[in-house]
N, CA, C and O of each residue as an XYZ file, in Angstrom:
260
protein
N      73.215     89.441    115.008
C      74.344     89.801    115.849
C      74.497     88.803    116.988
O      75.596     88.661    117.524
N      73.442     88.114    117.371
C      73.515     87.128    118.440
C      74.442     85.976    118.113
O      75.184     85.507    118.976
N      74.405     85.518    116.872
C      75.296     84.429    116.464
C      76.752     84.865    116.491
O      77.632     84.084    116.853
N      77.006     86.103    116.110
C      78.380     86.611    116.156
C      78.851     86.721    117.601
O      79.995     86.388    117.910
N      77.978     87.183    118.480
C      78.332     87.255    119.907
C      78.691     85.874    120.446
O      79.671     85.716    121.174
N      77.892     84.886    120.081
C      78.138     83.517    120.529
C      79.462     82.988    119.980
O      80.222     82.338    120.697
N      79.734     83.270    118.702
C      80.982     82.828    118.081
C      82.182     83.441    118.787
O      83.156     82.748    119.079
N      82.112     84.722    119.058
C      83.216     85.410    119.734
C      83.394     84.863    121.153
O      84.515     84.575    121.571
N      82.298     84.723    121.886
C      82.372     84.257    123.276
C      82.901     82.832    123.376
O      83.578     82.494    124.347
N      82.601     81.986    122.380
C      83.032     80.590    122.440
C      84.381     80.361    121.775
O      84.865     79.230    121.720
N      84.976     81.404    121.280
C      86.252     81.298    120.579
C      87.391     80.938    121.524
O      87.406     81.380    122.673
N      88.343     80.142    121.051
C      89.544     79.895    121.844
C      90.318     81.180    122.144
O      91.051     81.245    123.131
N      90.161     82.192    121.303
C      90.824     83.476    121.574
C      90.262     84.124    122.837
O      91.010     84.698    123.629
N      88.955     84.031    123.024
C      88.337     84.566    124.241
C      88.678     83.687    125.437
O      88.994     84.187    126.517
N      88.613     82.374    125.238
C      88.915     81.446    126.334
C      90.351     81.603    126.816
O      90.634     81.443    128.003
N      91.256     81.916    125.895
C      92.658     82.088    126.258
C      92.998     83.482    126.743
O      94.140     83.752    127.116
N      92.001     84.383    126.741
C      92.247     85.740    127.207
C      92.938     86.632    126.187
O      93.466     87.685    126.543
N      92.939     86.219    124.916
C      93.602     87.002    123.875
C      92.745     88.147    123.363
O      93.271     89.131    122.843
N      91.424     88.029    123.505
C      90.512     89.106    123.121
C      89.531     89.337    124.258
O      89.285     88.455    125.081
N      88.982     90.528    124.286
C      87.956     90.897    125.261
C      86.608     90.840    124.541
O      86.300     91.724    123.742
N      85.798     89.807    124.815
C      84.521     89.686    124.114
C      83.629     90.912    124.250
O      82.903     91.244    123.313
N      83.663     91.589    125.387
C      82.839     92.786    125.579
C      83.282     93.905    124.635
O      82.442     94.615    124.082
N      84.574     94.065    124.451
C      85.084     95.095    123.543
C      84.726     94.763    122.099
O      84.408     95.656    121.315
N      84.776     93.479    121.747
C      84.408     93.066    120.396
C      82.916     93.299    120.169
O      82.519     93.780    119.108
N      82.081     92.961    121.165
C      80.636     93.210    121.041
C      80.349     94.697    120.851
O      79.489     95.070    120.053
N      81.062     95.537    121.579
C      80.867     96.991    121.453
C      81.262     97.459    120.052
O      80.564     98.276    119.451
N      82.369     96.949    119.533
C      82.805     97.319    118.187
C      81.813     96.828    117.142
O      81.533     97.535    116.173
N      81.278     95.620    117.329
C      80.263     95.097    116.413
C      79.017     95.966    116.422
O      78.446     96.246    115.368
N      78.594     96.394    117.603
C      77.407     97.239    117.720
C      77.630     98.582    117.036
O      76.738     99.092    116.359
N      78.817     99.155    117.212
C      79.133    100.425    116.557
C      79.130    100.262    115.038
O      78.591    101.107    114.323
N      79.725     99.186    114.550
C      79.769     98.939    113.108
C      78.363     98.728    112.549
O      78.056     99.187    111.449
N      77.514     98.039    113.302
C      76.139     97.795    112.861
C      75.344     99.092    112.763
O      74.439     99.211    111.938
N      75.684    100.059    113.604
C      75.006    101.358    113.572
C      75.644    102.321    112.570
O      75.180    103.449    112.401
N      76.717    101.867    111.903
C      77.399    102.724    110.933
C      78.421    103.640    111.552
O      78.949    104.530    110.886
N      78.703    103.432    112.809
C      79.710    104.231    113.506
C      81.035    103.484    113.447
O      81.056    102.253    113.430
N      82.116    104.205    113.418
C      83.451    103.612    113.474
C      83.625    102.521    112.420
O      84.036    101.404    112.734
N      83.313    102.849    111.185
C      83.370    101.887    110.090
C      84.794    101.439    109.784
O      84.981    100.454    109.070
N      85.795    102.130    110.302
C      87.175    101.753    110.020
C      87.556    100.415    110.648
O      88.540     99.799    110.236
N      86.791     99.960    111.637
C      87.121     98.688    112.288
C      86.475     97.483    111.601
O      86.696     96.344    112.012
N      85.684     97.728    110.563
C      84.973     96.620    109.921
C      85.938     95.574    109.381
O      85.696     94.379    109.555
N      87.017     95.980    108.735
C      87.990     95.010    108.206
C      88.625     94.211    109.338
O      88.823     93.003    109.208
N      88.945     94.872    110.441
C      89.521     94.170    111.592
C      88.515     93.192    112.188
O      88.869     92.066    112.538
N      87.261     93.623    112.302
C      86.218     92.734    112.822
C      86.031     91.530    111.918
O      85.870     90.406    112.393
N      86.052     91.768    110.613
C      85.906     90.663    109.660
C      87.019     89.640    109.865
O      86.756     88.440    109.941
N      88.249     90.109    109.955
C      89.383     89.211    110.152
C      89.257     88.451    111.476
O      89.542     87.254    111.528
N      88.838     89.125    112.533
C      88.670     88.477    113.832
C      87.560     87.428    113.785
O      87.726     86.326    114.307
N      86.434     87.764    113.164
C      85.311     86.829    113.094
C      85.688     85.587    112.287
O      85.364     84.468    112.686
N      86.365     85.777    111.164
C      86.795     84.633    110.350
C      87.781     83.771    111.126
O      87.721     82.543    111.056
N      88.683     84.401    111.861
C      89.650     83.635    112.664
C      88.942     82.851    113.756
O      89.253     81.681    113.976
N      87.994     83.477    114.444
C      87.237     82.775    115.486
C      86.454     81.614    114.892
O      86.424     80.521    115.458
N      85.826     81.855    113.755
C      85.067     80.792    113.084
C      85.987     79.640    112.727
O      85.653     78.478    112.957
N      87.147     79.959    112.164
C      88.084     78.923    111.757
C      88.579     78.142    112.976
O      88.598     76.911    112.956
N      88.976     78.845    114.026
C      89.466     78.168    115.226
C      88.384     77.304    115.859
O      88.652     76.172    116.260
N      87.181     77.820    115.951
C      86.082     77.063    116.547
C      85.758     75.847    115.697
O      85.528     74.763    116.231
N      85.739     76.012    114.388
C      85.453     74.900    113.485
C      86.531     73.843    113.503
O      86.242     72.657    113.342
N      87.767     74.255    113.697
C      88.883     73.326    113.702
C      89.031     72.598    115.033
O      89.653     71.537    115.090
N      88.465     73.157    116.108
C      88.707     72.569    117.424
C      87.495     71.842    117.992
O      87.541     71.362    119.124
N      86.414     71.755    117.226
C      85.229     71.074    117.736
C      85.558     69.611    118.001
O      85.960     68.880    117.096
N      85.384     69.193    119.247
C      85.637     67.817    119.615
C      87.098     67.477    119.816
O      87.439     66.311    120.015
N      87.968     68.472    119.767
C      89.403     68.242    119.958
C      89.901     69.082    121.119
O      89.324     70.120    121.444
N      90.960     68.631    121.732
C      91.556     69.395    122.810
C      92.419     70.499    122.206
O      93.145     70.263    121.239
N      92.345     71.685    122.763
C      93.110     72.809    122.263
C      94.229     73.110    123.237
O      94.002     73.216    124.442
N      95.437     73.248    122.715
C      96.572     73.621    123.536
C      97.019     75.012    123.104
O      97.345     75.223    121.936
N      97.038     75.955    124.030
C      97.481     77.306    123.739
C      98.844     77.479    124.358
O      99.028     77.262    125.555
N      99.796     77.869    123.542
C     101.164     78.052    124.028
C     101.324     79.386    124.706
O     102.413     79.711    125.179
């Protein structure tokens, strides 16, 4: 879960204020405990998006409109 926390915190979505990393961490913790399993698909989509954005912007300047 530490790597996921790091990915979320370093995401351009968090840097731009589009997501609340603390809320995402709480949802991840609930999903890991088997609580609130309905958010798993949303978390998956968010994590993949953060991974993609972070992977695409390494070493490049990011412009958020």
